XYZ file of C-alpha atoms in Angstrom:
663
model
C 195.303 -78.069 114.203
C 198.098 -78.374 117.080
C 201.720 -77.559 116.410
C 202.858 -81.360 116.094
C 200.234 -81.876 113.418
C 201.223 -78.846 111.583
C 204.946 -80.164 111.591
C 203.905 -83.482 110.405
C 201.884 -82.007 107.722
C 204.784 -79.939 106.432
C 207.579 -82.325 107.006
C 206.044 -85.409 105.533
C 205.779 -84.052 101.866
C 208.860 -82.061 102.440
C 210.926 -85.318 102.996
C 209.338 -86.716 99.979
C 210.370 -83.889 97.789
C 213.868 -83.782 99.166
C 214.215 -87.607 98.660
C 213.337 -87.151 95.011
C 215.969 -84.421 94.663
C 213.387 -81.823 93.564
C 214.522 -79.375 96.370
C 217.649 -78.593 94.365
C 215.643 -77.814 91.278
C 213.327 -75.593 93.426
C 216.350 -73.764 94.769
C 217.822 -73.128 91.389
C 214.325 -72.227 90.029
C 213.757 -69.913 92.855
C 217.171 -68.254 92.676
C 217.009 -67.914 88.945
C 213.459 -66.657 88.730
C 214.019 -64.309 91.719
C 217.126 -62.936 90.058
C 215.303 -62.718 86.670
C 212.552 -60.775 88.279
C 214.811 -58.547 90.151
C 217.032 -57.738 87.242
C 213.847 -57.321 85.048
C 212.405 -54.915 87.595
C 215.752 -52.913 87.666
C 215.996 -52.799 83.920
C 212.473 -51.702 83.669
C 212.945 -49.171 86.148
C 216.061 -47.818 84.337
C 214.086 -47.838 81.018
C 210.880 -46.251 82.468
C 213.131 -43.629 84.416
C 215.213 -42.826 81.323
C 211.831 -42.494 79.204
C 210.361 -40.238 81.909
C 213.694 -38.106 82.069
C 213.603 -37.794 78.342
C 209.928 -37.143 78.140
C 210.193 -34.472 80.713
C 213.369 -33.005 79.024
C 211.582 -32.891 75.817
C 208.421 -31.265 77.429
C 210.744 -28.641 79.222
C 212.682 -28.081 75.738
C 209.548 -27.725 73.901
C 208.115 -25.368 76.657
C 211.255 -23.231 76.543
C 210.988 -22.854 72.732
C 207.328 -21.975 73.020
C 208.157 -19.374 75.801
C 211.010 -18.036 73.524
C 208.668 -17.791 70.394
C 205.978 -16.166 72.597
C 208.613 -13.617 73.885
C 210.009 -12.885 70.567
C 206.778 -12.791 68.649
C 205.227 -10.122 71.142
C 206.594 -7.097 69.393
C 205.770 -8.446 65.842
C 202.126 -9.227 66.942
C 201.753 -5.731 68.526
C 203.182 -4.145 65.315
C 201.052 -6.576 63.129
C 204.364 -7.386 61.235
C 203.700 -10.834 59.491
C 207.203 -10.826 58.055
C 208.612 -10.297 61.640
C 206.533 -13.125 62.849
C 207.687 -15.523 60.006
C 211.221 -14.837 60.920
C 210.652 -15.592 64.497
C 209.103 -18.949 63.642
C 211.708 -19.636 61.037
C 214.391 -19.105 63.608
C 213.510 -22.541 65.015
C 213.754 -24.516 61.545
C 217.229 -25.781 62.247
C 216.531 -27.180 65.735
C 216.799 -30.940 65.786
C 213.379 -32.887 66.092
C 211.621 -29.797 64.956
C 208.147 -30.508 63.657
C 206.528 -27.092 63.330
C 205.970 -23.612 65.164
C 203.238 -21.314 64.778
C 201.702 -18.079 66.141
C 197.929 -17.928 66.528
C 195.711 -14.900 66.992
C 193.138 -14.929 69.861
C 190.450 -15.659 67.282
C 192.289 -18.664 66.022
C 193.905 -17.376 62.826
C 197.434 -18.537 61.990
C 199.450 -15.424 61.952
C 202.829 -17.161 61.212
C 203.868 -20.877 60.571
C 206.788 -22.771 59.711
C 204.695 -23.831 56.799
C 203.984 -20.583 54.944
C 201.083 -22.038 53.128
C 199.155 -22.250 56.448
C 199.435 -18.602 57.196
C 196.085 -16.726 57.276
C 194.141 -19.962 57.865
C 191.917 -20.665 60.892
C 192.347 -23.556 63.250
C 189.873 -26.379 62.562
C 190.865 -29.457 64.727
C 189.185 -29.824 68.128
C 192.432 -30.002 70.113
C 193.680 -26.610 68.725
C 190.189 -25.013 68.956
C 189.929 -26.035 72.596
C 193.004 -23.764 73.161
C 190.927 -20.652 72.438
C 188.458 -21.672 75.204
C 190.931 -22.360 78.103
C 192.302 -19.990 80.552
C 195.255 -17.846 79.344
C 198.015 -20.121 80.725
C 200.639 -22.422 79.316
C 199.068 -25.683 77.910
C 200.661 -28.986 76.929
C 198.836 -29.840 73.755
C 200.412 -33.178 73.011
C 202.720 -35.510 74.991
C 203.270 -38.808 73.475
C 205.946 -41.180 72.218
C 205.795 -39.530 68.869
C 205.809 -35.904 69.732
C 205.373 -33.051 72.182
C 203.534 -29.804 71.455
C 203.193 -26.874 73.871
C 201.188 -23.662 73.453
C 202.017 -20.515 75.488
C 199.993 -17.345 75.724
C 201.357 -14.080 74.287
C 200.256 -11.488 76.764
C 200.540 -7.564 77.303
C 199.830 -7.370 80.841
C 196.599 -9.463 81.539
C 195.498 -8.996 77.827
C 195.854 -12.019 75.514
C 197.143 -11.035 72.027
C 197.976 -14.501 70.779
C 199.482 -18.024 71.177
C 202.843 -19.334 70.374
C 202.812 -23.176 69.843
C 205.872 -25.407 69.189
C 205.978 -29.139 68.331
C 209.014 -31.171 68.639
C 209.266 -34.958 67.374
C 210.324 -37.836 69.765
C 212.036 -39.998 67.144
C 215.601 -39.731 68.449
C 214.236 -40.597 72.103
C 212.367 -43.491 70.798
C 215.378 -44.980 68.879
C 217.498 -44.332 71.934
C 214.845 -46.120 74.203
C 214.706 -49.095 71.754
C 218.399 -49.446 71.794
C 218.447 -49.226 75.620
C 215.798 -52.007 75.668
C 217.770 -54.180 73.400
C 220.893 -53.743 75.531
C 218.731 -54.461 78.801
C 217.300 -57.729 77.165
C 220.931 -58.766 76.483
C 221.992 -57.922 80.027
C 219.033 -59.676 81.539
C 219.751 -62.777 79.467
C 223.421 -62.964 80.363
C 222.647 -62.299 84.101
C 220.097 -65.019 84.101
C 222.553 -67.542 82.741
C 224.955 -66.362 85.262
C 222.467 -66.603 88.080
C 221.510 -70.251 86.922
C 225.173 -71.221 87.229
C 225.497 -69.658 90.663
C 222.299 -71.364 91.768
C 223.526 -74.826 90.698
C 226.713 -74.327 92.607
C 224.761 -73.153 95.704
C 222.208 -75.938 95.416
C 224.916 -78.545 95.200
C 226.464 -77.259 98.272
C 223.425 -77.202 100.546
C 222.143 -80.093 102.196
C 218.468 -81.257 102.952
C 218.613 -79.932 106.584
C 219.785 -76.384 105.398
C 217.186 -76.529 102.728
C 214.563 -77.003 105.450
C 215.895 -73.933 107.206
C 215.833 -71.937 104.076
C 212.305 -73.091 103.309
C 211.014 -72.155 106.798
C 212.876 -68.820 106.561
C 211.307 -67.980 103.129
C 207.807 -68.849 104.529
C 208.484 -66.571 107.612
C 209.696 -63.899 105.184
C 206.479 -64.193 103.307
C 204.570 -63.585 106.611
C 203.891 -67.133 107.640
C 204.889 -67.286 111.321
C 203.063 -70.798 111.777
C 205.881 -72.643 109.981
C 208.358 -74.678 112.218
C 211.663 -76.136 111.517
C 211.582 -80.105 111.384
C 215.079 -81.463 112.382
C 216.285 -84.849 113.130
C 217.395 -85.518 116.893
C 220.938 -84.506 117.662
C 223.023 -81.849 119.045
C 224.817 -80.725 116.096
C 224.810 -77.078 115.022
C 221.913 -77.493 112.333
C 219.728 -79.229 115.038
C 220.426 -76.381 117.564
C 219.944 -73.854 114.993
C 216.614 -75.436 114.158
C 215.349 -75.525 117.833
C 216.627 -71.975 118.322
C 214.779 -70.826 115.156
C 211.349 -72.610 116.369
C 211.580 -70.779 119.766
C 212.300 -67.462 117.923
C 209.299 -68.188 115.558
C 207.063 -68.790 118.588
C 208.005 -65.319 119.991
C 207.827 -63.683 116.604
C 204.479 -65.010 115.874
C 202.924 -63.677 119.140
C 204.708 -60.409 118.638
C 203.663 -60.109 115.053
C 199.939 -60.700 115.961
C 200.118 -57.955 118.567
C 202.028 -55.699 116.500
C 199.860 -56.339 113.521
C 196.735 -55.300 115.613
C 198.421 -52.125 116.844
C 199.781 -51.404 113.374
C 196.503 -51.837 111.673
C 194.710 -49.545 114.313
C 197.382 -46.884 114.115
C 197.387 -46.966 110.328
C 193.755 -46.672 110.067
C 193.848 -43.631 112.308
C 196.717 -42.077 110.267
C 194.890 -42.764 106.863
C 191.614 -41.534 108.122
C 193.019 -38.113 108.678
C 192.291 -35.551 105.932
C 195.435 -33.558 106.863
C 198.889 -34.602 105.605
C 200.721 -36.758 108.337
C 204.334 -37.492 108.311
C 206.874 -39.020 110.549
C 210.502 -37.793 110.520
C 213.761 -39.391 111.667
C 216.304 -37.516 113.879
C 218.442 -36.915 110.529
C 215.378 -35.356 108.920
C 214.385 -38.204 106.638
C 210.826 -39.103 106.124
C 209.992 -42.558 107.591
C 206.261 -42.618 106.877
C 203.332 -40.678 105.287
C 199.724 -41.035 104.932
C 197.525 -40.782 101.555
C 196.881 -36.965 102.295
C 200.546 -36.304 102.224
C 200.795 -38.136 98.853
C 198.003 -35.895 97.497
C 199.476 -32.715 98.731
C 202.992 -33.571 97.199
C 201.973 -35.375 94.152
C 204.528 -38.126 95.048
C 203.847 -41.651 96.172
C 204.652 -43.031 99.636
C 207.590 -44.977 98.160
C 208.908 -41.799 96.568
C 208.651 -39.898 99.696
C 210.008 -42.350 102.330
C 213.786 -41.956 102.910
C 213.960 -38.433 101.412
C 214.561 -35.206 103.262
C 211.651 -33.580 104.665
C 212.658 -30.109 103.724
C 212.753 -30.967 100.183
C 209.062 -30.405 99.640
C 208.603 -26.773 100.856
C 209.253 -23.414 99.172
C 211.554 -22.639 102.103
C 213.679 -25.631 102.881
C 215.739 -23.934 105.529
C 212.566 -22.898 107.334
C 211.134 -26.462 107.132
C 214.516 -27.774 108.463
C 214.503 -25.343 111.224
C 211.036 -26.354 112.153
C 211.620 -30.032 112.766
C 214.894 -29.182 114.477
C 212.943 -27.062 116.824
C 210.613 -29.944 117.655
C 213.651 -32.116 118.631
C 214.893 -29.271 120.888
C 211.461 -28.335 122.527
C 209.556 -31.488 122.069
C 206.856 -29.734 120.042
C 205.801 -26.857 117.733
C 202.341 -25.335 117.233
C 200.981 -23.532 114.029
C 204.233 -23.624 112.410
C 203.611 -21.865 108.995
C 205.162 -23.457 105.849
C 204.299 -23.580 101.920
C 204.052 -27.169 100.574
C 205.152 -27.455 96.877
C 203.264 -30.016 94.791
C 205.135 -31.887 91.978
C 203.117 -29.976 89.251
C 204.367 -26.585 91.021
C 201.177 -25.360 92.723
C 201.760 -24.273 96.470
C 199.614 -25.268 99.442
C 199.833 -23.033 102.522
C 199.872 -25.167 105.766
C 200.330 -24.918 109.489
C 202.243 -27.684 111.091
C 201.802 -28.982 114.648
C 204.383 -31.662 115.550
C 205.790 -33.482 118.551
C 208.430 -36.078 119.329
C 207.635 -39.722 119.638
C 209.711 -42.124 121.784
C 210.601 -45.592 122.622
C 209.454 -47.341 125.889
C 212.801 -46.397 127.299
C 212.229 -42.686 126.622
C 214.671 -42.324 123.796
C 213.433 -40.063 120.941
C 212.835 -41.984 117.772
C 211.543 -39.103 115.540
C 208.895 -36.476 114.946
C 205.120 -36.894 114.130
C 204.031 -33.845 112.409
C 200.526 -32.900 111.160
C 199.782 -30.266 108.479
C 196.450 -28.287 108.307
C 195.813 -26.870 104.827
C 194.957 -23.122 105.275
C 194.701 -22.179 101.581
C 191.109 -21.422 101.707
C 191.443 -19.620 104.973
C 194.198 -17.359 103.580
C 192.123 -16.989 100.340
C 189.087 -15.868 102.351
C 191.313 -13.608 104.416
C 192.633 -12.015 101.189
C 189.261 -11.680 99.768
C 187.953 -10.049 102.859
C 190.867 -7.712 102.867
C 190.457 -6.941 99.147
C 186.667 -6.417 99.758
C 187.442 -4.119 102.772
C 189.877 -2.098 100.552
C 187.384 -1.978 97.764
C 184.658 -0.851 100.045
C 186.786 1.830 101.465
C 187.839 2.929 97.989
C 184.263 3.275 96.927
C 183.441 5.336 100.246
C 186.424 7.536 99.708
C 185.696 7.887 95.910
C 182.105 9.393 96.708
C 182.014 13.221 96.499
C 178.981 13.083 98.909
C 179.767 13.177 102.723
C 179.384 9.752 104.052
C 179.192 8.774 107.651
C 178.488 5.661 110.054
C 176.796 6.304 113.352
C 176.521 4.026 116.324
C 173.282 3.347 118.276
C 174.442 6.099 120.916
C 174.663 8.656 118.142
C 178.446 8.659 117.936
C 180.414 8.908 114.549
C 182.292 5.609 113.951
C 183.620 6.542 110.435
C 183.629 9.197 107.670
C 185.046 9.754 104.335
C 187.120 12.665 102.894
C 184.041 14.576 101.763
C 182.699 14.810 105.436
C 186.143 16.105 106.717
C 185.838 18.685 103.717
C 182.301 19.887 104.506
C 183.075 20.083 108.276
C 186.542 21.252 108.165
C 187.642 18.590 110.679
C 189.906 15.566 110.312
C 188.720 11.881 110.582
C 190.409 11.347 113.775
C 188.625 14.440 115.240
C 185.233 13.425 114.046
C 185.301 9.832 115.084
C 183.806 9.259 118.652
C 182.019 12.579 118.647
C 178.150 13.168 118.581
C 176.710 13.290 115.015
C 174.433 16.214 115.969
C 177.285 18.433 116.933
C 177.967 19.646 113.327
C 174.646 21.045 112.325
C 172.828 24.308 112.766
C 169.950 22.401 114.343
C 171.403 19.520 116.479
C 167.973 18.555 117.800
C 166.613 17.838 114.222
C 169.855 16.040 113.362
C 169.400 13.906 116.470
C 165.733 13.304 115.588
C 166.970 12.136 112.120
C 169.295 9.416 112.997
C 166.909 8.160 115.751
C 164.127 7.946 113.141
C 166.493 5.804 110.908
C 166.825 3.414 114.011
C 163.103 3.326 114.369
C 162.011 2.897 110.749
C 165.169 1.533 109.215
C 165.754 4.331 106.814
C 165.112 7.953 105.935
C 165.070 9.727 102.581
C 165.804 13.380 101.622
C 166.156 14.556 105.185
C 167.001 18.219 105.102
C 169.978 19.458 107.426
C 172.479 22.361 107.281
C 175.999 21.349 107.977
C 178.046 23.919 109.837
C 181.859 24.133 108.742
C 184.615 24.994 111.312
C 184.920 28.443 109.784
C 181.233 29.056 110.001
C 179.753 28.836 106.637
C 176.800 26.614 106.175
C 176.178 23.765 103.542
C 172.511 22.769 102.695
C 172.267 18.984 102.459
C 169.826 16.178 102.052
C 170.481 13.005 104.050
C 169.499 9.580 102.860
C 170.321 6.939 105.616
C 169.596 3.290 106.388
C 170.699 0.920 109.233
C 173.255 -1.766 108.806
C 173.378 -5.103 110.691
C 175.778 -7.719 112.040
C 175.982 -11.394 110.949
C 173.276 -12.284 113.427
C 170.899 -9.668 111.938
C 171.178 -7.252 114.959
C 171.212 -3.531 114.021
C 174.817 -2.280 114.528
C 174.340 1.335 113.397
C 173.386 3.770 110.692
C 174.935 4.566 107.361
C 174.215 8.079 106.111
C 174.922 9.929 102.807
C 174.464 13.648 102.395
C 173.969 15.262 99.030
C 175.155 19.078 98.831
C 171.987 20.954 97.477
C 173.578 24.468 97.694
C 174.031 24.678 93.949
C 170.565 23.158 93.333
C 168.891 25.806 95.464
C 170.990 28.582 93.721
C 170.066 27.058 90.280
C 166.334 27.043 91.254
C 166.441 30.799 92.299
C 168.289 31.634 88.891
C 165.576 29.591 86.889
C 162.962 31.622 88.791
C 164.479 34.964 87.927
C 165.071 33.894 84.336
C 161.561 32.718 84.114
C 160.380 36.064 85.279
C 162.447 37.936 82.855
C 161.293 35.785 79.836
C 157.656 36.022 80.953
C 157.633 39.717 81.394
C 159.989 40.731 78.604
C 158.393 43.355 75.934
C 159.916 41.051 73.159
C 158.194 37.871 72.146
C 160.469 35.014 73.390
C 159.872 31.672 71.546
C 161.596 28.285 72.060
C 161.300 25.627 69.298
C 162.894 22.588 68.367
C 165.689 22.287 65.568
C 162.808 21.385 63.163
C 160.754 24.411 64.134
C 158.105 23.066 66.449
C 157.204 25.505 69.183
C 157.924 24.517 72.575
C 157.820 27.753 74.713
C 155.734 30.966 74.432
C 155.851 34.083 76.732
C 153.273 36.652 77.349
C 154.738 39.219 75.039
C 154.544 36.612 72.266
C 150.804 36.092 73.080
C 150.300 39.951 72.944
C 152.155 40.356 69.636
C 150.802 37.348 67.632
C 147.526 37.087 69.293
C 147.850 33.286 70.000
C 147.573 32.051 73.719
C 150.196 29.460 74.734
C 148.101 26.370 74.873
C 146.786 27.096 71.328
C 150.271 27.597 69.549
C 152.575 25.298 71.392
C 153.144 22.166 69.401
C 152.666 23.853 65.956
C 155.277 24.687 63.429
C 156.636 28.241 63.370
C 155.463 28.637 59.772
C 151.995 29.079 61.378
C 152.975 32.667 62.152
C 154.207 33.494 58.716
C 152.699 34.178 55.215
C 153.242 31.464 52.813
C 155.628 33.624 50.810
C 157.907 33.515 53.945
C 157.936 29.749 54.545
C 161.116 29.064 52.299
C 162.837 31.955 54.175
C 161.867 30.304 57.613
C 163.274 26.801 56.542
C 166.554 28.623 55.311
C 166.874 30.359 58.806
C 166.201 26.831 60.671
C 168.908 25.462 58.600
C 171.422 27.963 59.443
C 170.706 27.612 63.188
C 170.759 23.867 63.035
C 174.402 24.373 61.410
C 175.438 26.344 64.471
C 175.085 29.891 63.121
C 173.304 32.741 64.915
C 171.021 35.241 63.229
C 170.798 38.750 64.450
C 168.164 41.508 63.660
C 166.593 39.696 60.720
C 163.629 41.719 59.424
C 160.702 39.863 58.130
C 156.804 39.577 57.902
C 154.581 37.632 60.092
C 150.666 37.212 60.513
C 148.885 37.700 63.618
C 145.927 35.316 64.775
C 143.462 37.879 63.469
C 145.052 37.972 60.038
C 146.923 41.300 60.348
C 150.388 41.557 58.676
C 153.145 42.807 61.094
C 156.830 43.601 60.640
C 159.271 41.992 63.055
C 162.928 42.015 63.822
C 164.114 38.428 64.619
C 167.237 37.201 66.455
C 167.731 33.445 66.394
C 170.324 31.417 68.185
C 170.842 27.702 68.932
C 170.207 26.127 72.332
C 173.001 23.511 73.151
C 173.360 20.718 75.821
C 176.523 20.095 77.979
C 178.020 18.150 75.077
C 177.596 20.840 72.637
C 174.695 19.148 70.792
C 172.081 21.581 69.402
C 168.692 20.570 71.097
C 166.539 23.672 70.276
C 166.198 27.273 68.927
C 165.635 30.296 70.734
C 163.863 33.248 68.878
C 163.427 36.905 70.224
C 160.888 38.761 67.973
C 160.268 42.474 68.224
C 157.260 44.098 66.518
C 158.733 46.968 64.401
C 155.420 47.572 62.423
C 154.976 51.184 63.720
C 158.767 51.900 63.266
C 158.581 50.853 59.642
C 155.515 52.866 59.088
C 157.161 55.897 60.536
C 160.220 55.330 58.510
C 158.169 55.242 55.310
C 156.313 58.368 56.208
C 159.621 60.242 56.969
C 160.971 59.016 53.636
C 157.890 60.249 51.743
C 158.156 63.716 53.513
C 161.904 63.769 52.611
C 161.170 63.108 48.917
C 158.457 65.882 48.804
C 160.699 68.465 50.492
C 163.460 67.700 47.984
C 161.201 68.323 45.041
C 160.454 71.791 46.457
C 163.931 72.696 46.867
C 164.961 71.427 43.366
C 162.016 73.279 41.908
C 163.254 76.768 43.012
C 165.054 78.731 40.453
C 166.964 80.463 43.267
C 170.102 79.123 44.766
C 169.314 77.412 48.037
C 171.781 76.211 50.700
C 171.778 74.602 54.072
C 174.556 75.489 56.555
C 175.583 73.614 59.885
C 176.161 75.550 63.039
C 179.784 75.450 62.471
C 179.373 77.022 59.125
C 179.590 73.916 56.863
C 177.448 73.524 53.912
C 175.216 70.397 54.320
C 173.026 70.718 51.264
C 172.541 72.622 48.021
C 169.854 72.751 45.082
C 170.505 72.598 41.392
C 170.410 76.386 41.121
C 173.326 76.731 43.615
């Protein structure tokens, strides 16, 4: 459709409308409705903003009370003082809009409550129970028109000891909002009436030709650049204005098409970016953002545009200095900032920015792109923590640890390696691994074997200390690789076996002493089961070791002595020691022998009794000799006493040592 036809299509019905006088009604209706919508939107915005402020204030107030309760309840929770907890809770009773407050244990039991009847009960509703399963951080449990409830963890360090929960009612806020809504409605009605009167006055003063201009202007304002003003022939001001407007509309239509095409392309590029993008005016105000910026700040495009760029960072002065530097230098690269979200969480970013200009070269503003480096920083922190953790593990090892390059050079050592060589870490790194052993060629062959086979196990070497003393060690080593899988070097750990060798020598000596002792040395469990048997035990009792080990000690005693044996075992299990206890035992051939026993408990490193050691000496001949001597003494005494003559014995120093009855 050409321009003339478009004009005819528009102007014909328009003249009909104006002829009927309906244009006046449309002006009035448009004015009144527009004003009504504007005032309604404004009133709604005020109400919603006020409600949001009230809700936020109520949430902050409830959060502060919950935090105060958590802080005040902590000492009472730690001291398990229910009365103190109740006092902490009852301190909030007088607060306006108070609903309830309580302190909950980590297991869900109510430790204190503004309603004392609920103390000691366990949480049952799903909402409260979900609190026990969430991370130990503040949580909004309820946020509605009726009430706000907040739960705050009670912690000692990182340990959770309970929850403080406070609920406040929103009744006063609701009443206040209803009153505000009523006032807004009254204001809206009054404003609408006034706007209607004003529209009537304006409509009466406007002519049809001015109405045509208005109509076209409205269409253009809505984005319709194809409309043209239809005016009667003439040279008056309205006609000239209509002709000028038509020419302007022609130019605007062309420019608008070109601008829309460029704008859509540019906008698509901006919105396609995953990085936050923003444009900034010379006075530091945000002029445009993309969706990624909205997500990073938690604010809408409308909320962001027109505000100061520096408002959304943890360091506003640094952000302000950054864009000012762009205006001075033309660009900045990798400028670090921390972007703060509406909910409080922080995003670490690097900004790259440059100025953009008019066709004349005049700087219009700054275009800035932010790259989120949160994950990179987290990875760097994790890598640093892992490195420190690995280093701590290496240094915590009591064994000498060392890493060796493919050339056999030491690349790292721990403190134990410094101690065993008598040399500092700086002195060791870069030197040949084999230099610190009594057999360098054997040490060199050892790490070369690791490179060939991938590992070695229990490789014996002798480390030579700076002062000359030698430490016997066993090395376990394996290769380690880079990310591509190539072998980078060898990780080797040495175990000091000096004490083990000494212990083995000591055990050998003790075994020889036990084995060749003249006394029977018997080991048994605390219950009396024989576990060891030396050669003298075999000689005294007649049993070979393989025949007696595993049997009870009562096998070696006559039945009359069994109770005595159990009594002795009980004493040893109680921690006592029995020395030179004389008793009777039976040899394998049935012969009865006299023995002197010494029994002592065997304990492990923790002091627990794990066995009993018995040393038995055959005193059969000794007892027989003592009996014979006793009998001879009795016979001689009878002879002395039978004499009718006085008899006396005198020591070398003249002392009387014995006399008979006659004396």
